[in-house]
Short mmCIF file of C-alpha atoms and ligand atoms in Angstrom, two decimals:
data_model
loop_
_atom_site.label_atom_id
_atom_site.label_comp_id
_atom_site.label_asym_id
_atom_site.label_seq_id
_atom_site.Cartn_x
_atom_site.Cartn_y
_atom_site.Cartn_z
CA UNK A 1 22.40 21.96 11.68
CA UNK A 2 25.87 23.33 12.38
CA UNK A 3 26.70 25.47 15.43
CA UNK A 4 29.81 26.85 17.12
CA UNK A 5 31.21 24.50 19.85
CA UNK A 6 30.59 26.12 23.34
CA UNK A 7 32.33 24.66 26.44
CA UNK A 8 29.25 25.04 28.68
CA UNK A 9 29.93 22.42 31.40
CA UNK A 10 33.58 21.15 31.35
CA UNK A 11 34.37 17.65 32.38
CA UNK A 12 35.72 17.15 35.97
CA UNK A 13 37.66 14.39 37.76
CA UNK A 14 35.75 12.16 39.91
CA UNK A 15 37.99 13.10 42.94
CA UNK A 16 36.59 16.55 42.73
CA UNK A 17 33.23 15.25 43.64
CA UNK A 18 33.49 11.83 45.42
CA UNK A 19 35.61 10.90 48.54
CA UNK A 20 38.91 9.36 47.65
CA UNK A 21 38.60 6.39 50.01
CA UNK A 22 35.19 5.01 48.87
CA UNK A 23 36.61 1.96 47.15
CA UNK A 24 39.39 1.11 49.69
CA UNK A 25 39.87 -2.69 49.87
CA UNK A 26 37.68 -3.29 46.79
CA UNK A 27 38.91 -5.01 43.53
CA UNK A 28 37.75 -4.11 39.99
CA UNK A 29 37.83 -6.67 37.08
CA UNK A 30 37.63 -4.69 33.88
CA UNK A 31 37.60 -6.16 30.30
CA UNK A 32 38.73 -3.68 27.74
CA UNK A 33 40.61 -1.83 30.46
CA UNK A 34 43.73 -1.51 28.47
CA UNK A 35 42.57 1.49 26.54
CA UNK A 36 40.01 4.20 26.00
CA UNK A 37 36.86 4.73 28.07
CA UNK A 38 37.45 1.57 30.16
CA UNK A 39 41.00 2.40 30.97
CA UNK A 40 39.59 5.83 32.21
CA UNK A 41 36.93 4.18 34.23
CA UNK A 42 39.55 1.83 35.78
CA UNK A 43 41.77 4.80 36.65
CA UNK A 44 38.95 6.58 38.38
CA UNK A 45 37.93 3.57 40.39
CA UNK A 46 41.59 3.03 41.44
CA UNK A 47 41.88 6.71 42.42
CA UNK A 48 39.09 6.07 44.90
CA UNK A 49 41.08 3.17 46.57
CA UNK A 50 40.50 -0.01 44.57
CA UNK A 51 43.10 -2.39 43.06
CA UNK A 52 42.26 -3.70 39.57
CA UNK A 53 42.75 -6.24 36.90
CA UNK A 54 42.55 -5.24 33.27
CA UNK A 55 41.79 -7.73 30.64
CA UNK A 56 42.28 -7.70 26.93
CA UNK A 57 43.93 -9.49 23.97
CA UNK A 58 47.06 -7.28 23.54
CA UNK A 59 49.45 -8.12 26.30
CA UNK A 60 52.02 -5.43 25.52
CA UNK A 61 49.28 -2.77 25.64
CA UNK A 62 47.80 -4.24 28.82
CA UNK A 63 51.20 -4.33 30.55
CA UNK A 64 51.93 -0.58 29.63
CA UNK A 65 48.51 0.47 30.78
CA UNK A 66 48.75 -1.60 34.07
CA UNK A 67 52.06 0.19 34.86
CA UNK A 68 50.61 3.55 33.91
CA UNK A 69 47.66 3.10 36.03
CA UNK A 70 49.47 1.88 39.05
CA UNK A 71 51.84 4.91 38.86
CA UNK A 72 49.03 7.33 38.38
CA UNK A 73 46.91 5.94 41.38
CA UNK A 74 49.39 4.27 43.89
CA UNK A 75 47.21 1.17 43.68
CA UNK A 76 47.90 -2.16 42.26
CA UNK A 77 46.90 -3.08 38.69
CA UNK A 78 47.19 -6.63 37.18
CA UNK A 79 47.35 -7.27 33.48
CA UNK A 80 45.56 -10.43 32.40
CA UNK A 81 45.49 -11.52 28.84
CA UNK A 82 42.17 -13.01 27.49
CA UNK A 83 39.94 -12.88 24.56
CA UNK A 84 36.40 -12.49 25.96
CA UNK A 85 35.22 -14.92 23.23
CA UNK A 86 37.21 -17.73 25.05
CA UNK A 87 35.58 -18.67 28.35
CA UNK A 88 38.66 -20.64 29.51
CA UNK A 89 40.83 -17.63 29.03
CA UNK A 90 38.45 -15.47 31.07
CA UNK A 91 38.38 -18.17 33.85
CA UNK A 92 42.13 -18.01 33.94
CA UNK A 93 42.12 -14.15 34.23
CA UNK A 94 39.64 -14.49 37.07
CA UNK A 95 41.81 -17.17 38.79
CA UNK A 96 44.80 -14.86 38.56
CA UNK A 97 42.82 -12.02 40.09
CA UNK A 98 41.66 -14.17 42.95
CA UNK A 99 45.22 -15.31 43.45
CA UNK A 100 46.42 -11.87 43.62
CA UNK A 101 43.73 -10.04 45.59
CA UNK A 102 41.39 -12.79 46.93
CA UNK A 103 38.20 -11.09 45.84
CA UNK A 104 36.36 -9.33 42.92
CA UNK A 105 33.83 -6.56 43.95
CA UNK A 106 33.27 -4.74 40.63
CA UNK A 107 33.13 -5.88 37.05
CA UNK A 108 33.11 -3.71 34.05
CA UNK A 109 32.37 -5.61 30.83
CA UNK A 110 33.99 -3.16 28.55
CA UNK A 111 35.65 -5.19 25.81
CA UNK A 112 34.19 -4.38 22.47
CA UNK A 113 34.81 -4.99 18.78
CA UNK A 114 33.67 -2.37 16.34
CA UNK A 115 34.15 -0.99 12.83
CA UNK A 116 32.03 1.17 10.62
CA UNK A 117 30.47 -0.81 7.83
CA UNK A 118 27.15 -0.38 5.95
CA UNK A 119 25.05 -3.53 5.69
CA UNK A 120 26.11 -3.90 2.01
CA UNK A 121 29.80 -3.90 3.04
CA UNK A 122 29.42 -6.38 6.03
CA UNK A 123 30.01 -10.05 5.72
CA UNK A 124 28.20 -12.59 7.99
CA UNK A 125 31.47 -13.25 9.63
CA UNK A 126 31.90 -9.59 10.36
CA UNK A 127 28.42 -9.40 11.89
CA UNK A 128 29.06 -12.69 13.89
CA UNK A 129 32.41 -11.48 15.12
CA UNK A 130 30.98 -8.37 16.76
CA UNK A 131 28.13 -10.33 18.32
CA UNK A 132 30.74 -12.77 19.61
CA UNK A 133 32.87 -10.09 21.13
CA UNK A 134 30.22 -7.77 22.48
CA UNK A 135 27.36 -9.98 23.46
CA UNK A 136 28.76 -13.48 24.03
CA UNK A 137 31.99 -11.82 25.57
CA UNK A 138 29.96 -9.99 28.02
CA UNK A 139 27.97 -13.21 28.84
CA UNK A 140 31.24 -14.98 29.26
CA UNK A 141 32.54 -12.34 31.55
CA UNK A 142 29.48 -12.37 33.75
CA UNK A 143 29.60 -16.18 34.04
CA UNK A 144 33.23 -16.16 34.98
CA UNK A 145 32.96 -13.64 37.70
CA UNK A 146 29.48 -14.16 39.06
CA UNK A 147 30.37 -16.38 42.04
CA UNK A 148 32.81 -13.80 43.26
CA UNK A 149 30.44 -10.95 42.96
CA UNK A 150 27.82 -12.88 44.92
CA UNK A 151 30.42 -13.39 47.66
CA UNK A 152 31.28 -9.73 47.76
CA UNK A 153 27.65 -8.65 47.86
CA UNK A 154 28.46 -5.11 46.67
CA UNK A 155 28.98 -5.47 43.03
CA UNK A 156 27.70 -3.62 40.00
CA UNK A 157 28.36 -4.10 36.45
CA UNK A 158 28.46 -1.15 34.05
CA UNK A 159 28.69 -1.97 30.44
CA UNK A 160 28.82 0.01 27.22
CA UNK A 161 26.06 0.29 24.77
CA UNK A 162 25.20 2.37 21.75
CA UNK A 163 21.96 1.76 19.74
CA UNK A 164 20.74 2.71 16.34
CA UNK A 165 23.78 4.30 14.73
CA UNK A 166 24.33 4.23 10.93
CA UNK A 167 27.01 1.74 9.76
CA UNK A 168 26.60 -0.11 13.00
CA UNK A 169 23.94 -2.78 12.27
CA UNK A 170 26.27 -5.49 13.78
CA UNK A 171 27.02 -3.35 16.90
CA UNK A 172 23.38 -2.21 17.44
CA UNK A 173 22.22 -5.83 17.32
CA UNK A 174 24.90 -6.89 19.80
CA UNK A 175 24.30 -3.93 22.22
CA UNK A 176 20.48 -4.29 21.91
CA UNK A 177 20.75 -7.84 23.15
CA UNK A 178 23.06 -6.80 25.99
CA UNK A 179 20.67 -4.18 27.11
CA UNK A 180 17.97 -6.67 27.60
CA UNK A 181 20.03 -9.43 29.26
CA UNK A 182 22.08 -7.20 31.50
CA UNK A 183 20.05 -4.14 32.34
CA UNK A 184 17.19 -2.33 30.84
CA UNK A 185 14.28 -0.15 32.02
CA UNK A 186 11.87 -2.99 31.07
CA UNK A 187 11.08 -6.08 32.96
CA UNK A 188 13.73 -7.84 30.86
CA UNK A 189 16.64 -6.79 32.98
CA UNK A 190 17.58 -10.36 33.52
CA UNK A 191 20.85 -10.08 35.35
CA UNK A 192 19.57 -7.44 37.57
CA UNK A 193 16.49 -9.35 38.54
CA UNK A 194 18.16 -12.86 38.91
CA UNK A 195 21.10 -11.45 40.88
CA UNK A 196 19.42 -8.73 42.93
CA UNK A 197 18.58 -11.15 45.75
CA UNK A 198 22.38 -12.13 45.83
CA UNK A 199 23.30 -8.48 46.42
CA UNK A 200 24.66 -7.99 42.92
CA UNK A 201 23.56 -4.74 40.94
CA UNK A 202 23.79 -4.57 37.13
CA UNK A 203 23.63 -1.41 35.11
CA UNK A 204 24.60 -0.14 31.64
CA UNK A 205 26.44 2.93 30.84
CA UNK A 206 25.67 4.17 27.34
CA UNK A 207 28.21 6.65 26.05
CA UNK A 208 27.63 9.04 23.17
CA UNK A 209 30.64 10.06 21.09
CA UNK A 210 33.56 10.41 23.45
CA UNK A 211 36.65 12.42 22.48
CA UNK A 212 40.13 10.80 22.43
CA UNK A 213 38.90 7.30 21.90
CA UNK A 214 39.47 4.81 19.05
CA UNK A 215 35.77 4.86 18.37
CA UNK A 216 35.81 8.67 18.03
CA UNK A 217 38.69 8.50 15.65
CA UNK A 218 36.69 6.27 13.33
CA UNK A 219 33.36 8.11 13.82
CA UNK A 220 34.57 11.69 13.23
CA UNK A 221 35.65 11.51 9.61
CA UNK A 222 32.83 9.24 8.73
CA UNK A 223 30.12 11.47 10.16
CA UNK A 224 31.48 15.13 10.22
CA UNK A 225 34.81 15.44 8.35
CA UNK A 226 38.05 16.50 9.84
CA UNK A 227 37.04 20.21 10.38
CA UNK A 228 34.01 19.38 12.45
CA UNK A 229 33.47 18.31 16.04
CA UNK A 230 30.60 15.97 17.13
CA UNK A 231 29.02 17.81 19.96
CA UNK A 232 26.07 17.26 22.10
CA UNK A 233 23.13 19.35 23.43
CA UNK A 234 25.50 20.02 26.39
CA UNK A 235 27.73 21.95 23.98
CA UNK A 236 30.85 19.79 23.91
CA UNK A 237 32.17 16.39 23.00
CA UNK A 238 32.01 13.74 25.64
CA UNK A 239 35.08 13.25 27.74
CA UNK A 240 36.32 9.86 29.07
CA UNK A 241 36.06 11.32 32.59
CA UNK A 242 32.29 11.76 32.08
CA UNK A 243 32.01 8.06 31.66
CA UNK A 244 34.48 7.36 34.41
CA UNK A 245 32.25 9.58 36.84
CA UNK A 246 29.24 7.55 35.77
CA UNK A 247 31.08 4.36 36.64
CA UNK A 248 32.22 5.69 40.09
CA UNK A 249 28.80 6.72 41.01
CA UNK A 250 27.09 3.44 39.83
CA UNK A 251 29.74 1.34 41.67
CA UNK A 252 29.38 3.36 44.92
CA UNK A 253 27.02 2.80 47.73
CA UNK A 254 25.23 6.00 46.67
CA UNK A 255 23.81 3.88 43.90
CA UNK A 256 22.84 0.91 46.07
CA UNK A 257 19.14 1.18 44.97
CA UNK A 258 19.87 1.48 41.36
CA UNK A 259 20.02 -1.60 39.30
CA UNK A 260 18.70 -2.77 35.94
CA UNK A 261 19.16 0.67 34.44
CA UNK A 262 20.73 2.22 31.31
CA UNK A 263 22.61 5.48 32.06
CA UNK A 264 23.26 7.54 28.87
CA UNK A 265 26.43 9.65 29.08
CA UNK A 266 25.87 11.57 25.90
CA UNK A 267 25.23 15.16 26.79
CA UNK A 268 21.81 15.00 25.25
CA UNK A 269 21.54 15.00 21.52
CA UNK A 270 24.18 14.74 19.00
CA UNK A 271 24.99 17.89 16.70
CA UNK A 272 27.71 18.75 14.41
CA UNK A 273 29.76 21.83 14.85
CA UNK A 274 32.72 23.51 13.10
CA UNK A 275 35.93 23.63 15.11
CA UNK A 276 36.91 27.16 14.13
C1 HXC B 1 33.78 -4.63 6.99
C2 HXC B 1 35.09 -5.88 8.49
C3 HXC B 1 35.82 -4.68 8.89
C4 HXC B 1 35.54 -3.47 8.35
C5 HXC B 1 36.69 -6.36 9.97
N1 HXC B 1 35.67 -6.88 9.11
N2 HXC B 1 36.70 -5.08 9.76
N3 HXC B 1 34.10 -5.81 7.59
N4 HXC B 1 34.44 -3.37 7.44
N5 HXC B 1 36.05 -2.31 8.73
C6 HXC B 1 35.27 -8.32 8.99
C7 HXC B 1 36.48 -9.10 8.37
O1 HXC B 1 36.55 -8.92 7.06
C8 HXC B 1 36.02 -10.49 8.83
O2 HXC B 1 34.99 -11.10 7.95
C9 HXC B 1 35.44 -10.28 10.16
O3 HXC B 1 35.06 -8.89 10.28
C10 HXC B 1 36.31 -10.58 11.33
O4 HXC B 1 37.45 -9.81 11.16
P1 HXC B 1 38.84 -10.35 11.82
O5 HXC B 1 39.81 -9.27 11.70
O6 HXC B 1 39.26 -11.70 11.40
O7 HXC B 1 38.47 -10.49 13.39
P2 HXC B 1 39.26 -10.23 14.69
O8 HXC B 1 40.86 -10.33 14.44
O9 HXC B 1 38.67 -11.12 15.69
O10 HXC B 1 38.98 -8.71 14.98
C11 HXC B 1 37.74 -8.23 15.53
C12 HXC B 1 37.39 -6.91 15.05
C13 HXC B 1 38.52 -5.83 15.20
C14 HXC B 1 36.13 -6.47 15.63
C15 HXC B 1 37.11 -6.99 13.48
O11 HXC B 1 38.21 -4.58 14.62
C16 HXC B 1 38.92 -5.76 16.62
O12 HXC B 1 39.60 -6.70 17.23
N6 HXC B 1 38.57 -4.66 17.31
C17 HXC B 1 38.89 -4.49 18.79
C18 HXC B 1 39.16 -3.09 19.04
C19 HXC B 1 37.90 -2.25 18.70
O13 HXC B 1 37.22 -2.51 17.76
N7 HXC B 1 37.65 -1.17 19.36
C20 HXC B 1 36.66 -0.29 19.09
C21 HXC B 1 35.95 -0.16 20.23
S1 HXC B 1 35.18 1.46 20.07
P3 HXC B 1 35.38 -11.99 6.66
O14 HXC B 1 33.95 -12.22 6.07
O15 HXC B 1 36.19 -11.18 5.84
O16 HXC B 1 35.92 -13.23 7.30
C22 HXC B 1 33.61 1.26 20.05
C23 HXC B 1 32.84 2.49 19.74
C24 HXC B 1 33.21 2.84 18.28
O17 HXC B 1 33.12 0.32 20.46
C25 HXC B 1 31.98 3.45 17.51
C26 HXC B 1 32.33 3.72 16.08
C27 HXC B 1 33.08 2.67 15.37
#
């Protein structure tokens, strides 16, 4: 079904809603923070007072983003190169963070590998690669940071998840596994249950299609054609700030009794709409 896009509830900056000092003295460690949704989450958390480390494979992009984030927020942002598939590289990134700031309070496991491919066009190695980045990479990130999160006692771990999307069998498998081991509304929210007694909270942020992201650039032509927008029941495409606001809330003390949950940021159901 096709409807006109209507801007019903526009996206807002988190500072319009939350106090600017709520994360003063805190440190965020964010994989995938060099671009897209995770960069937006990092910026929002920094705007509320935190310093941050962004982690990824592309050092040039990380350095440019770290500089941009520092300038935009007035806080310190460290760029640490690591492939989340390599535990020793993640441990190095954590060591650099501790050397710089002395602590890690928040972890966002956002590094993701993705491409659209039908099962018939997906090799075993393609399937394995996405599982290794998304699932194993998240496990590696949790392992590398857990001791520091336990020390800080205030941590939370949003992650990204999308389930059941066509051409995404590899990603659906990877994110379904994550949903169970990190956070889920079932009794299987392993990290939340194991780490709750240590003061660590663990939640999943599950974005729908979010405008101005690499994922959306790939999704739009595949699902709707260049003349269409992918909108939601809320009447517009998702905005990076919508995800950032969810992260700020989940990392804040206002969410201190929320753990083991999946928070969709998808505006309701997905619809297609013409852009004119
Ligand atoms: C089918 C593909 C493919 C494609 C790669 N492969 N791209 N198969 N269709 N479009 C296969 C390759 O042929 C190879 O299998 C295997 O995957 C590994 O590919 P490599 O390029 O060797 O791996 P690597 O260099 O490690 O790169 C990982 C990657 C890459 C996931 C393939 O795309 C990447 O690094 N992405 C990081 C950035 C990213 O994806 N961001 C998107 C996040 S957005 P064979 O059998 O040939 O050896 C997001 C939401 C998006 O998560 C939602 C919509 C897409």
